[in-house]
Amino acid sequence: MSTLTPRTPQPRPGDPAISAALIAEHGLTAAEYARVVAMLGRDPTFTELGIVSALWSEHCSYKHSRPLLKTLPTSAPYVLQGPGENAGVIAVGDGMAVAFKIESHNHPSAVEPYQGAATGVGGILRDVFTMGARPIAMLNSLRFGSLSTPRVRYLFAGVVRGIGDYGNCVGVPTVAGEVVFDPAYEGNPLVNAMCVGILREDELIRAVAQGVGNPIIAVGARTGRDGIHGASFASEDLSTATDAKRPRVQVGDPFTEKLLLEASLELIRSGHIVAIQDMGAAGLTSSSAEMAARGDVGVTIDVSKVPAREPGMTPYEILLSESQERMLVVARRGREDAVRAILAKWDLAAAVIGEVIAEPVYRVTEGDRVVAEFPGSQLVTDCPFYTPDAAEDPAVRAARLTDVHAVAPRPEERDPAWTLETLLASPTIASKAWVTGQYDSSVRSNTVVWPGVGDAAVVRIRGTSRALGLKTDGNGRYTYLDPRVGGRIAVAEAARNVACVGARPMAITNCLNFGNPTRPAVYYQLREAIGGMGEACRVLGTPVTGGNVSLYNESPAGAIYPTPVVGMVGLIDAFNHVTRSGFRDDAEAAIVLLGEPTDELGGSEYLAWIHGVVAGAPPHCDLAAERALTDALLAAIRAGAVRSAHDVSDGGLAVAVAECCIGNAERLVGADLDLSGWSSLPLRALLFGEGQGRIVVSTTDAPVVLAMAGERGVPARQIGTVRPAAGELRIAIGGTRIAVSLARLAAAYHGAIPAAMGPAAVVQAAEEPTAAGSLV
Amino acid sequence: MRFGIVTFPGSNSDIDAYQTVVDGIGEEAVMLWHKGHDLGGADVLILPGGFAYGDYLRAGAIARFSPIMREVRAFADGGGRVLAICNGFQIACEAGLLPGALVRNAGLKFLGRSVRVRVESTGTAFTNAYAPGQVLRLPIAHGEGRFVADQQVIEELEGEGRVVMRYVDAAGDPAPEGNPNGSMHNIAGIINAAGNVFGLMPHPERAADALLGAPDGLPMFESLVARVAA
C-alpha cells in the first residue's frame, strides 16, 4: 500500500545478537522467522523480535485455532459486537446492553495461584469496562487435580483467595461458577474468569484507533519488569522448569483497578477519547498494534515517555511488560488536559506516549531513535495460521468403546444409599460454599440468586424489570471421551442451567482449554469440540460473541482433559420468573421429571469417583430435544407453574433430586420418588447415569407443566412428591426401596470440601437471605 | 431529608447506600468526594463499605486522613448522625469516632454470606424502627470484621447498652456458632456514647429490596428519617 522505505532501526548497545537459539527461545519457528524477514526486508532487531514473538504467540494470535473459530455462529439481531473486540456485546432491551467475556489464566495460576488468579480477574474486568460497560458480575470456572494432594489444596486455596481478594476489593460481585476436581488437572489447573457488564447501547466504545494526530496516552499503573513475555509463557507447555518462570507472573493491585475502572468509565462518558484498550497480554505492544490494525492507521510510540517503575528499562522490556492495571487510550487532539484532569481526580497518572499517524507503519522510538518499525498492520495481519494434522488417539477411542456396564459394582453398592452419599461427597458434586463463602456476592445490591441457590446466578438490571441468568459450564471428561459430544453438552448444559432460573439463553462466550495443538490427537479434540459447540449454538440460538483459547495446557504428567468452557448469558423478562433449584418447605408439591432416563453410564462422575474409571461413551446430546426442553421449562415458568427447577448433570437423577432436598443446609426438605416406570433400566444408570436433556421440577400445578412439555414433544412424568416434613429421601423402583436420612446426605454434601481443606477451613454454608416477597 | 455519602478511593458500597436512600426510602442523597471539605448540606452522613485505599496498610488506616474526615469529625462532634458500614466502621474506629478495632476474621478468610444479627437496642436513632430483640438477616462481606477492644471498653459498651447489634445463631442466641468472625461478645455493631455515630460490619444497605431477600436493612434508614425529621 505504500512504497515508503522504513527507517531502519538499529540494534541498541547491549542487545543480544539474533541467533537461531534466540529465535527459538522466542517461540518462533524457522518458517515464522523467515516470514518476519520477508515482511521487514531485513533481519529484525532484538526489540522487534520480542514484539513479533508476543504478537505471534498462540495467546495473542490464535494461530492454531482461528480457522476453527471462524466456523462458530456469531450473529443474531441482538448481537451488537461479536468476536474481535475486548468483549462481546448484546442488546437486552430498554436501550440497555450487556458486555461479557471469559478468559483463562491457567499458566500463571499453575505457578503462583494467588496472583495468577487475581490478575486473571483483573484482566477480564478491564476487557469489559473498556467497552464502556459497568462490570456487575464475575463468574469463574476452575479445574484442579485431586483434593487429596497437598499441592492441589495449595493451588485450590490460593486460586479461590486470589479471585476473592481481587473481585471483592474492586466491588464486583462474584455470583456463579463451577469447580471440578480430577487427576487430569493435577499439574495444570484451569482458572477461567468471566466478567459481565452493563451499558447503555449508545455508550458502547470500541478499541479502534482513529484520527491522525490524536494522542496516544498511557494511563494507570507504571510499567515495571513484571510479566515480561507472559503471553509467550502462556503459549508453551508447562514443564518442571516452569517454577523458574514465576517472575513472568504479574502482581495484581485491585485498588488501582478500582480507580482505573471509575476513571475509564468517566473518560468514556466524557467524549474526550476515541478508543481505549487494556494493556493485557503482551502489554503495550499488543494494545497499540491491535488498536492501530483495527483502525487501519499508523501509530508511533516513544517508549522513553512511558512512565516506568524503575530506571534503565529497555524498549524491549517496556513494550513486553505485562504490569497490571494499565490502559492505553487514544484521545481526541486538544483534549489531553481534560483527560489528565479526569485521571488526576482518581490519583492516576497519564502520559502522552505517541500519536496516530497517517504513515502506514507501526513505529516505536526511544526518544528520537527508531527502535522498531513494521509496515502497515502486517504485524497483526501477517501472522501465519495453521491447520495441523488431526487424528483421534486410539487409546481414547478404545476407552470410549469400553462396555462400562461390565464394570463390577463394589460390594458397598448393594446399598444404593451408600453410593448416593459417597457421590454427594465427591468434591466435584459437593457444596462449594467453602469457595463461594470467600466471595462478595452481594455488593452493588443486584444479586437476586446467590451461588448455590439456583442452577445459575440471577443479577437484576437496575432501572429495568429484567434480570440476567449467568452460568459457566463445561465437562472435560465428556470432551476427552468424545470431543464433539463434549462441545455440544458444554453449550446445552449452560443453556439448561440458565433456563432453570427462568432465563432465555441469549449468547455465549467460550474459553477453550486444550493441550498442545501441534499434536494430532489434541488438534482433533480442538476441531471436534469447536464443531460440537457450533452445532449446539446454532440449534439453541446462542451465538458466540467472543472468548479465549488457552492451548499448551500440558505438564510432564500429560495433557489436561480438553475442556471447553461456556459462559452463558440468559435474559429474564420479569422478576416473577426467577426460579431457584431447591425444593420448598412450605407445601407438598409434585416432582416432575422433564426428559427421559436412559441406560447411559459412560463418562459419569459415578464411574470416575466410585470406580476410578474414565470410559464409555459420554451421554448422547440431542440438540433439538434440548431446545424443546428449555422452551417447555420456560413456558411453564412463565405460566407461574414452577416452584423449583434443577437440571440433571454430574451424578445423575438421584444426585439431582438429593441436591433439591439438601442444598440449603438449614432447611432440609424430604421427598418421595417412584421410578418404577423405568425399572427395566440398569439401576445405577437410572440413579446415577448422566443422560442429558433432563430437568427436575417441583410444582403445585403438574397438569400445566405436563401440558407445556407435551405441546413441545418433551417427555414428562410425575416422579414423586416433595414431603417437607419427611426428613428422608425415599426412592421406590419396582420392588427396590431406598430410604436415606437427609441429615446423612447433607453431612456428606456440605462437609466434604471443608473436611478436605482442614478444620481451620470450615465455613458455614453460604445462604441466601430469606426471601420475603416469595418468588416462583 | 438529605443523606451525604462519602466516597473514598476504593469505596465500593457507596452505590448500594445511594440506591437504598433514593430508591429504598425515597430520600435525597448526595455523593461527597473524599478530597472535598463540603458536606453538601447533609442531615446524615454515611461512611460506606469498600476498600478505601485498598486497605493495604490496615483497613481504614489511611482513609481517616482523607481531607473530608475533618468535616466528618466536626459534624459528629456537633451531634450529627453518622452511619458507618463495614469499611466505614473500620474507618470510624481508626478515626476515633468509635472505640475498639476491627481485625482479621478469626478464620483468616474473607467472609461473604448472610448472617443473623439481633437488635440489642431500639433506643437509638438508627434502630428505633425495629422491634426489641428482632433478628435480622443481613449480608456480610469482610476480611477484617472481628471486633476487639480492651476489657474496660467492652464493659463500658455493654454497661451503657451501646452494643446495638450482635451476631446470633439460628435460635437467636449469641452463641459461638452464630459468630462468623470471632468478634468479642458477638458484637456486630456499636454506637458512641453520645448516640450519634453507629458502626456495624453487616450491610443493611444491601438488604433493602424485597427482590434480593428479606429487606431487613430498610428500617435502619427509616429510623434515621423518623428521628431526624422529628
Short mmCIF file of N, CA and C in Angstrom, two decimals, chain A residues 116-242:
data_model
loop_
_atom_site.label_atom_id
_atom_site.label_comp_id
_atom_site.label_asym_id
_atom_site.label_seq_id
_atom_site.Cartn_x
_atom_site.Cartn_y
_atom_site.Cartn_z
N GLY A 116 -1.83 -15.37 40.13
CA GLY A 116 -2.29 -15.82 38.82
C GLY A 116 -3.79 -15.65 38.67
N ALA A 117 -4.52 -16.08 39.70
CA ALA A 117 -5.97 -15.98 39.64
C ALA A 117 -6.42 -14.52 39.78
N ALA A 118 -5.78 -13.79 40.69
CA ALA A 118 -6.17 -12.39 40.92
C ALA A 118 -6.00 -11.58 39.63
N THR A 119 -4.88 -11.74 38.97
CA THR A 119 -4.66 -10.94 37.76
C THR A 119 -5.55 -11.42 36.62
N GLY A 120 -5.97 -12.66 36.67
CA GLY A 120 -6.95 -13.14 35.68
C GLY A 120 -8.25 -12.38 35.83
N VAL A 121 -8.67 -12.18 37.07
CA VAL A 121 -9.89 -11.41 37.32
C VAL A 121 -9.69 -9.97 36.85
N GLY A 122 -8.54 -9.41 37.17
CA GLY A 122 -8.27 -8.02 36.78
C GLY A 122 -8.31 -7.82 35.28
N GLY A 123 -7.73 -8.76 34.56
CA GLY A 123 -7.67 -8.63 33.10
C GLY A 123 -9.04 -8.69 32.47
N ILE A 124 -9.87 -9.59 32.94
CA ILE A 124 -11.18 -9.73 32.30
C ILE A 124 -12.10 -8.57 32.68
N LEU A 125 -11.91 -8.03 33.88
CA LEU A 125 -12.66 -6.82 34.25
C LEU A 125 -12.33 -5.69 33.28
N ARG A 126 -11.04 -5.52 32.98
CA ARG A 126 -10.65 -4.42 32.09
C ARG A 126 -11.21 -4.63 30.69
N ASP A 127 -11.24 -5.89 30.25
CA ASP A 127 -11.79 -6.15 28.92
C ASP A 127 -13.25 -5.69 28.84
N VAL A 128 -13.95 -5.78 29.93
CA VAL A 128 -15.37 -5.40 29.91
C VAL A 128 -15.56 -3.91 30.09
N PHE A 129 -14.83 -3.29 31.01
CA PHE A 129 -15.11 -1.86 31.18
C PHE A 129 -14.49 -1.02 30.06
N THR A 130 -13.55 -1.57 29.31
CA THR A 130 -13.07 -0.81 28.15
C THR A 130 -14.09 -0.79 27.02
N MET A 131 -15.16 -1.56 27.14
CA MET A 131 -16.25 -1.44 26.15
C MET A 131 -17.23 -0.34 26.57
N GLY A 132 -16.97 0.28 27.70
CA GLY A 132 -17.89 1.29 28.22
C GLY A 132 -18.90 0.71 29.19
N ALA A 133 -18.68 -0.54 29.58
CA ALA A 133 -19.66 -1.22 30.43
C ALA A 133 -19.25 -1.19 31.90
N ARG A 134 -20.22 -1.03 32.76
CA ARG A 134 -20.00 -1.12 34.21
C ARG A 134 -20.06 -2.59 34.61
N PRO A 135 -18.95 -3.17 35.11
CA PRO A 135 -19.00 -4.59 35.49
C PRO A 135 -20.00 -4.81 36.63
N ILE A 136 -20.88 -5.79 36.45
CA ILE A 136 -21.88 -6.06 37.51
C ILE A 136 -21.80 -7.48 38.03
N ALA A 137 -21.00 -8.34 37.40
CA ALA A 137 -20.92 -9.71 37.91
C ALA A 137 -19.64 -10.38 37.41
N MET A 138 -19.09 -11.22 38.28
CA MET A 138 -17.95 -12.06 37.90
C MET A 138 -18.37 -13.53 38.06
N LEU A 139 -17.87 -14.36 37.15
CA LEU A 139 -18.07 -15.80 37.28
C LEU A 139 -16.71 -16.45 37.07
N ASN A 140 -16.63 -17.73 37.38
CA ASN A 140 -15.38 -18.41 37.09
C ASN A 140 -15.64 -19.88 36.83
N SER A 141 -14.64 -20.53 36.29
CA SER A 141 -14.70 -21.96 36.02
C SER A 141 -13.31 -22.50 36.34
N LEU A 142 -13.25 -23.39 37.33
CA LEU A 142 -11.97 -23.85 37.85
C LEU A 142 -11.84 -25.36 37.75
N ARG A 143 -10.63 -25.81 37.46
CA ARG A 143 -10.33 -27.24 37.44
C ARG A 143 -9.05 -27.48 38.23
N PHE A 144 -9.11 -28.47 39.10
CA PHE A 144 -7.93 -28.84 39.88
C PHE A 144 -7.77 -30.35 39.86
N GLY A 145 -6.59 -30.81 40.28
CA GLY A 145 -6.37 -32.23 40.45
C GLY A 145 -7.13 -32.75 41.65
N SER A 146 -6.72 -33.89 42.15
CA SER A 146 -7.42 -34.48 43.28
C SER A 146 -7.11 -33.71 44.56
N LEU A 147 -8.18 -33.43 45.33
CA LEU A 147 -8.00 -32.67 46.58
C LEU A 147 -7.19 -33.43 47.62
N SER A 148 -6.86 -34.68 47.33
CA SER A 148 -6.13 -35.46 48.32
C SER A 148 -4.65 -35.11 48.34
N THR A 149 -4.16 -34.31 47.38
CA THR A 149 -2.74 -33.99 47.42
C THR A 149 -2.54 -32.56 47.97
N PRO A 150 -1.48 -32.38 48.77
CA PRO A 150 -1.23 -31.06 49.37
C PRO A 150 -1.02 -29.98 48.32
N ARG A 151 -0.36 -30.32 47.21
CA ARG A 151 -0.12 -29.33 46.17
C ARG A 151 -1.44 -28.81 45.60
N VAL A 152 -2.38 -29.72 45.39
CA VAL A 152 -3.67 -29.31 44.83
C VAL A 152 -4.43 -28.45 45.85
N ARG A 153 -4.35 -28.81 47.11
CA ARG A 153 -5.04 -27.99 48.13
C ARG A 153 -4.44 -26.59 48.17
N TYR A 154 -3.13 -26.53 48.01
CA TYR A 154 -2.46 -25.22 47.97
C TYR A 154 -2.93 -24.40 46.77
N LEU A 155 -2.98 -25.05 45.61
CA LEU A 155 -3.42 -24.34 44.40
C LEU A 155 -4.88 -23.90 44.54
N PHE A 156 -5.71 -24.79 45.02
CA PHE A 156 -7.15 -24.53 45.18
C PHE A 156 -7.37 -23.35 46.13
N ALA A 157 -6.74 -23.44 47.30
CA ALA A 157 -6.94 -22.37 48.29
C ALA A 157 -6.41 -21.04 47.76
N GLY A 158 -5.26 -21.08 47.09
CA GLY A 158 -4.66 -19.85 46.59
C GLY A 158 -5.48 -19.22 45.48
N VAL A 159 -5.99 -20.04 44.59
CA VAL A 159 -6.80 -19.52 43.48
C VAL A 159 -8.08 -18.88 44.00
N VAL A 160 -8.74 -19.57 44.92
CA VAL A 160 -10.00 -19.05 45.45
C VAL A 160 -9.76 -17.73 46.18
N ARG A 161 -8.69 -17.67 46.96
CA ARG A 161 -8.40 -16.45 47.69
C ARG A 161 -8.03 -15.32 46.71
N GLY A 162 -7.30 -15.68 45.65
CA GLY A 162 -6.91 -14.67 44.67
C GLY A 162 -8.11 -14.09 43.94
N ILE A 163 -9.02 -14.96 43.54
CA ILE A 163 -10.24 -14.49 42.87
C ILE A 163 -11.03 -13.59 43.81
N GLY A 164 -11.19 -14.06 45.05
CA GLY A 164 -11.97 -13.32 46.02
C GLY A 164 -11.37 -11.97 46.33
N ASP A 165 -10.09 -11.96 46.68
CA ASP A 165 -9.49 -10.70 47.11
C ASP A 165 -9.57 -9.64 46.02
N TYR A 166 -9.40 -10.06 44.80
CA TYR A 166 -9.41 -9.07 43.71
C TYR A 166 -10.83 -8.54 43.46
N GLY A 167 -11.75 -9.45 43.21
CA GLY A 167 -13.12 -9.03 42.89
C GLY A 167 -13.78 -8.32 44.06
N ASN A 168 -13.54 -8.82 45.27
CA ASN A 168 -14.14 -8.22 46.45
C ASN A 168 -13.71 -6.78 46.60
N CYS A 169 -12.43 -6.54 46.39
CA CYS A 169 -11.89 -5.19 46.57
C CYS A 169 -12.42 -4.24 45.49
N VAL A 170 -12.46 -4.71 44.26
CA VAL A 170 -12.94 -3.84 43.19
C VAL A 170 -14.44 -3.56 43.37
N GLY A 171 -15.13 -4.49 44.02
CA GLY A 171 -16.54 -4.25 44.28
C GLY A 171 -17.45 -4.76 43.18
N VAL A 172 -17.04 -5.87 42.58
CA VAL A 172 -17.90 -6.53 41.60
C VAL A 172 -18.26 -7.90 42.19
N PRO A 173 -19.53 -8.20 42.31
CA PRO A 173 -19.90 -9.46 42.98
C PRO A 173 -19.50 -10.68 42.15
N THR A 174 -18.96 -11.68 42.81
CA THR A 174 -18.72 -12.97 42.17
C THR A 174 -19.95 -13.82 42.44
N VAL A 175 -20.66 -14.19 41.38
CA VAL A 175 -22.01 -14.70 41.57
C VAL A 175 -22.20 -16.16 41.19
N ALA A 176 -21.31 -16.71 40.39
CA ALA A 176 -21.53 -18.10 39.97
C ALA A 176 -20.23 -18.66 39.43
N GLY A 177 -20.24 -19.98 39.26
CA GLY A 177 -19.07 -20.61 38.69
C GLY A 177 -19.17 -22.10 38.83
N GLU A 178 -18.08 -22.77 38.58
CA GLU A 178 -18.06 -24.20 38.77
C GLU A 178 -16.63 -24.59 39.14
N VAL A 179 -16.53 -25.62 39.94
CA VAL A 179 -15.24 -26.15 40.35
C VAL A 179 -15.28 -27.66 40.16
N VAL A 180 -14.31 -28.19 39.43
CA VAL A 180 -14.27 -29.63 39.16
C VAL A 180 -12.89 -30.15 39.57
N PHE A 181 -12.88 -31.31 40.19
CA PHE A 181 -11.62 -31.92 40.60
C PHE A 181 -11.43 -33.23 39.85
N ASP A 182 -10.28 -33.38 39.24
CA ASP A 182 -10.00 -34.62 38.52
C ASP A 182 -8.48 -34.73 38.37
N PRO A 183 -7.93 -35.93 38.56
CA PRO A 183 -6.48 -36.07 38.45
C PRO A 183 -5.91 -35.55 37.13
N ALA A 184 -6.72 -35.44 36.09
CA ALA A 184 -6.21 -34.96 34.80
C ALA A 184 -5.68 -33.53 34.88
N TYR A 185 -6.10 -32.80 35.93
CA TYR A 185 -5.66 -31.39 36.04
C TYR A 185 -4.59 -31.23 37.11
N GLU A 186 -4.01 -32.34 37.52
CA GLU A 186 -3.06 -32.34 38.64
C GLU A 186 -1.95 -31.29 38.46
N GLY A 187 -1.26 -31.32 37.33
CA GLY A 187 -0.13 -30.41 37.17
C GLY A 187 -0.50 -29.13 36.46
N ASN A 188 -1.73 -29.03 36.04
CA ASN A 188 -2.12 -27.91 35.20
C ASN A 188 -3.57 -27.51 35.51
N PRO A 189 -3.75 -26.75 36.59
CA PRO A 189 -5.12 -26.33 36.92
C PRO A 189 -5.65 -25.37 35.87
N LEU A 190 -6.95 -25.26 35.80
CA LEU A 190 -7.56 -24.28 34.89
C LEU A 190 -8.25 -23.20 35.71
N VAL A 191 -7.97 -21.96 35.36
CA VAL A 191 -8.60 -20.83 36.00
C VAL A 191 -9.17 -19.94 34.90
N ASN A 192 -10.48 -20.02 34.72
CA ASN A 192 -11.15 -19.21 33.71
C ASN A 192 -12.04 -18.21 34.45
N ALA A 193 -11.93 -16.95 34.09
CA ALA A 193 -12.73 -15.93 34.76
C ALA A 193 -13.59 -15.21 33.72
N MET A 194 -14.82 -14.95 34.11
CA MET A 194 -15.77 -14.27 33.21
C MET A 194 -16.28 -13.01 33.89
N CYS A 195 -16.41 -11.97 33.10
CA CYS A 195 -16.96 -10.73 33.63
C CYS A 195 -18.16 -10.32 32.78
N VAL A 196 -19.17 -9.79 33.44
CA VAL A 196 -20.38 -9.33 32.77
C VAL A 196 -20.59 -7.86 33.16
N GLY A 197 -20.80 -7.03 32.17
CA GLY A 197 -21.01 -5.61 32.44
C GLY A 197 -22.26 -5.09 31.76
N ILE A 198 -22.71 -3.95 32.22
CA ILE A 198 -23.94 -3.39 31.68
C ILE A 198 -23.64 -1.98 31.15
N LEU A 199 -24.26 -1.64 30.03
CA LEU A 199 -24.06 -0.31 29.47
C LEU A 199 -25.30 0.10 28.69
N ARG A 200 -25.42 1.40 28.44
CA ARG A 200 -26.45 1.83 27.51
C ARG A 200 -25.89 1.62 26.11
N GLU A 201 -26.75 1.24 25.20
CA GLU A 201 -26.27 0.94 23.85
C GLU A 201 -25.44 2.09 23.27
N ASP A 202 -25.84 3.33 23.58
CA ASP A 202 -25.13 4.47 22.98
C ASP A 202 -23.80 4.76 23.68
N GLU A 203 -23.48 4.02 24.72
CA GLU A 203 -22.20 4.21 25.41
C GLU A 203 -21.12 3.26 24.91
N LEU A 204 -21.49 2.38 24.01
CA LEU A 204 -20.54 1.38 23.52
C LEU A 204 -19.35 2.05 22.84
N ILE A 205 -18.15 1.65 23.22
CA ILE A 205 -16.95 2.19 22.60
C ILE A 205 -16.09 1.02 22.15
N ARG A 206 -15.42 1.17 21.02
CA ARG A 206 -14.60 0.09 20.50
C ARG A 206 -13.14 0.50 20.52
N ALA A 207 -12.26 -0.51 20.56
CA ALA A 207 -10.82 -0.24 20.65
C ALA A 207 -10.25 -0.08 19.24
N VAL A 208 -10.69 0.98 18.57
CA VAL A 208 -10.25 1.24 17.20
C VAL A 208 -9.56 2.59 17.17
N ALA A 209 -8.26 2.59 16.89
CA ALA A 209 -7.51 3.84 16.82
C ALA A 209 -7.96 4.61 15.59
N GLN A 210 -8.22 5.90 15.76
CA GLN A 210 -8.68 6.73 14.64
C GLN A 210 -8.18 8.14 14.80
N GLY A 211 -8.12 8.85 13.68
CA GLY A 211 -7.87 10.28 13.72
C GLY A 211 -6.39 10.64 13.76
N VAL A 212 -5.84 10.95 12.58
CA VAL A 212 -4.42 11.32 12.52
C VAL A 212 -4.16 12.52 13.44
N GLY A 213 -3.11 12.41 14.22
CA GLY A 213 -2.77 13.49 15.14
C GLY A 213 -3.33 13.29 16.54
N ASN A 214 -4.22 12.34 16.69
CA ASN A 214 -4.76 12.10 18.02
C ASN A 214 -3.68 11.49 18.92
N PRO A 215 -3.59 11.98 20.15
CA PRO A 215 -2.54 11.48 21.04
C PRO A 215 -2.87 10.10 21.62
N ILE A 216 -1.83 9.33 21.83
CA ILE A 216 -1.96 8.03 22.48
C ILE A 216 -1.44 8.20 23.91
N ILE A 217 -2.28 7.82 24.86
CA ILE A 217 -1.97 8.11 26.26
C ILE A 217 -1.91 6.82 27.08
N ALA A 218 -0.83 6.67 27.84
CA ALA A 218 -0.74 5.54 28.78
C ALA A 218 -1.33 5.99 30.11
N VAL A 219 -2.20 5.16 30.66
CA VAL A 219 -2.96 5.52 31.84
C VAL A 219 -2.80 4.45 32.90
N GLY A 220 -2.74 4.87 34.14
CA GLY A 220 -2.78 3.91 35.23
C GLY A 220 -1.42 3.62 35.80
N ALA A 221 -1.22 2.37 36.18
CA ALA A 221 0.00 1.99 36.88
C ALA A 221 1.22 2.20 35.99
N ARG A 222 2.36 2.36 36.64
CA ARG A 222 3.61 2.46 35.90
C ARG A 222 4.02 1.10 35.37
N THR A 223 4.90 1.14 34.40
CA THR A 223 5.35 -0.09 33.75
C THR A 223 6.61 -0.61 34.44
N GLY A 224 6.54 -1.87 34.85
CA GLY A 224 7.69 -2.47 35.53
C GLY A 224 8.19 -3.69 34.78
N ARG A 225 9.05 -4.42 35.45
CA ARG A 225 9.66 -5.56 34.76
C ARG A 225 8.88 -6.85 35.00
N ASP A 226 7.65 -6.75 35.50
CA ASP A 226 6.92 -7.99 35.78
C ASP A 226 6.12 -8.46 34.57
N GLY A 227 6.02 -9.77 34.48
CA GLY A 227 5.17 -10.35 33.45
C GLY A 227 5.73 -10.25 32.05
N ILE A 228 7.02 -9.92 31.93
CA ILE A 228 7.57 -9.83 30.57
C ILE A 228 7.47 -11.19 29.90
N HIS A 229 6.88 -11.19 28.74
CA HIS A 229 6.68 -12.41 27.97
C HIS A 229 5.66 -13.36 28.57
N GLY A 230 4.72 -12.81 29.31
CA GLY A 230 3.64 -13.65 29.83
C GLY A 230 2.86 -14.33 28.72
N ALA A 231 2.63 -13.61 27.63
CA ALA A 231 1.84 -14.18 26.53
C ALA A 231 2.56 -15.37 25.92
N SER A 232 3.88 -15.27 25.80
CA SER A 232 4.62 -16.40 25.24
C SER A 232 4.64 -17.56 26.23
N PHE A 233 4.77 -17.22 27.51
CA PHE A 233 4.76 -18.25 28.55
C PHE A 233 3.45 -19.03 28.49
N ALA A 234 2.36 -18.30 28.24
CA ALA A 234 1.05 -18.96 28.20
C ALA A 234 0.91 -19.80 26.94
N SER A 235 1.88 -19.76 26.08
CA SER A 235 1.77 -20.44 24.79
C SER A 235 2.76 -21.59 24.66
N GLU A 236 3.17 -22.12 25.81
CA GLU A 236 4.05 -23.28 25.76
C GLU A 236 3.63 -24.25 26.86
N ASP A 237 4.09 -25.48 26.76
CA ASP A 237 3.74 -26.47 27.77
C ASP A 237 4.38 -26.11 29.10
N LEU A 238 3.70 -26.48 30.17
CA LEU A 238 4.32 -26.34 31.49
C LEU A 238 5.36 -27.44 31.65
N SER A 239 6.46 -27.12 32.32
CA SER A 239 7.49 -28.13 32.50
C SER A 239 8.00 -28.07 33.92
N THR A 240 8.93 -28.95 34.22
CA THR A 240 9.49 -28.92 35.57
C THR A 240 10.26 -27.64 35.80
N ALA A 241 10.65 -26.97 34.72
CA ALA A 241 11.38 -25.71 34.87
C ALA A 241 10.43 -24.53 35.01
N THR A 242 9.13 -24.83 35.00
CA THR A 242 8.14 -23.75 34.96
C THR A 242 8.22 -22.84 36.18
#
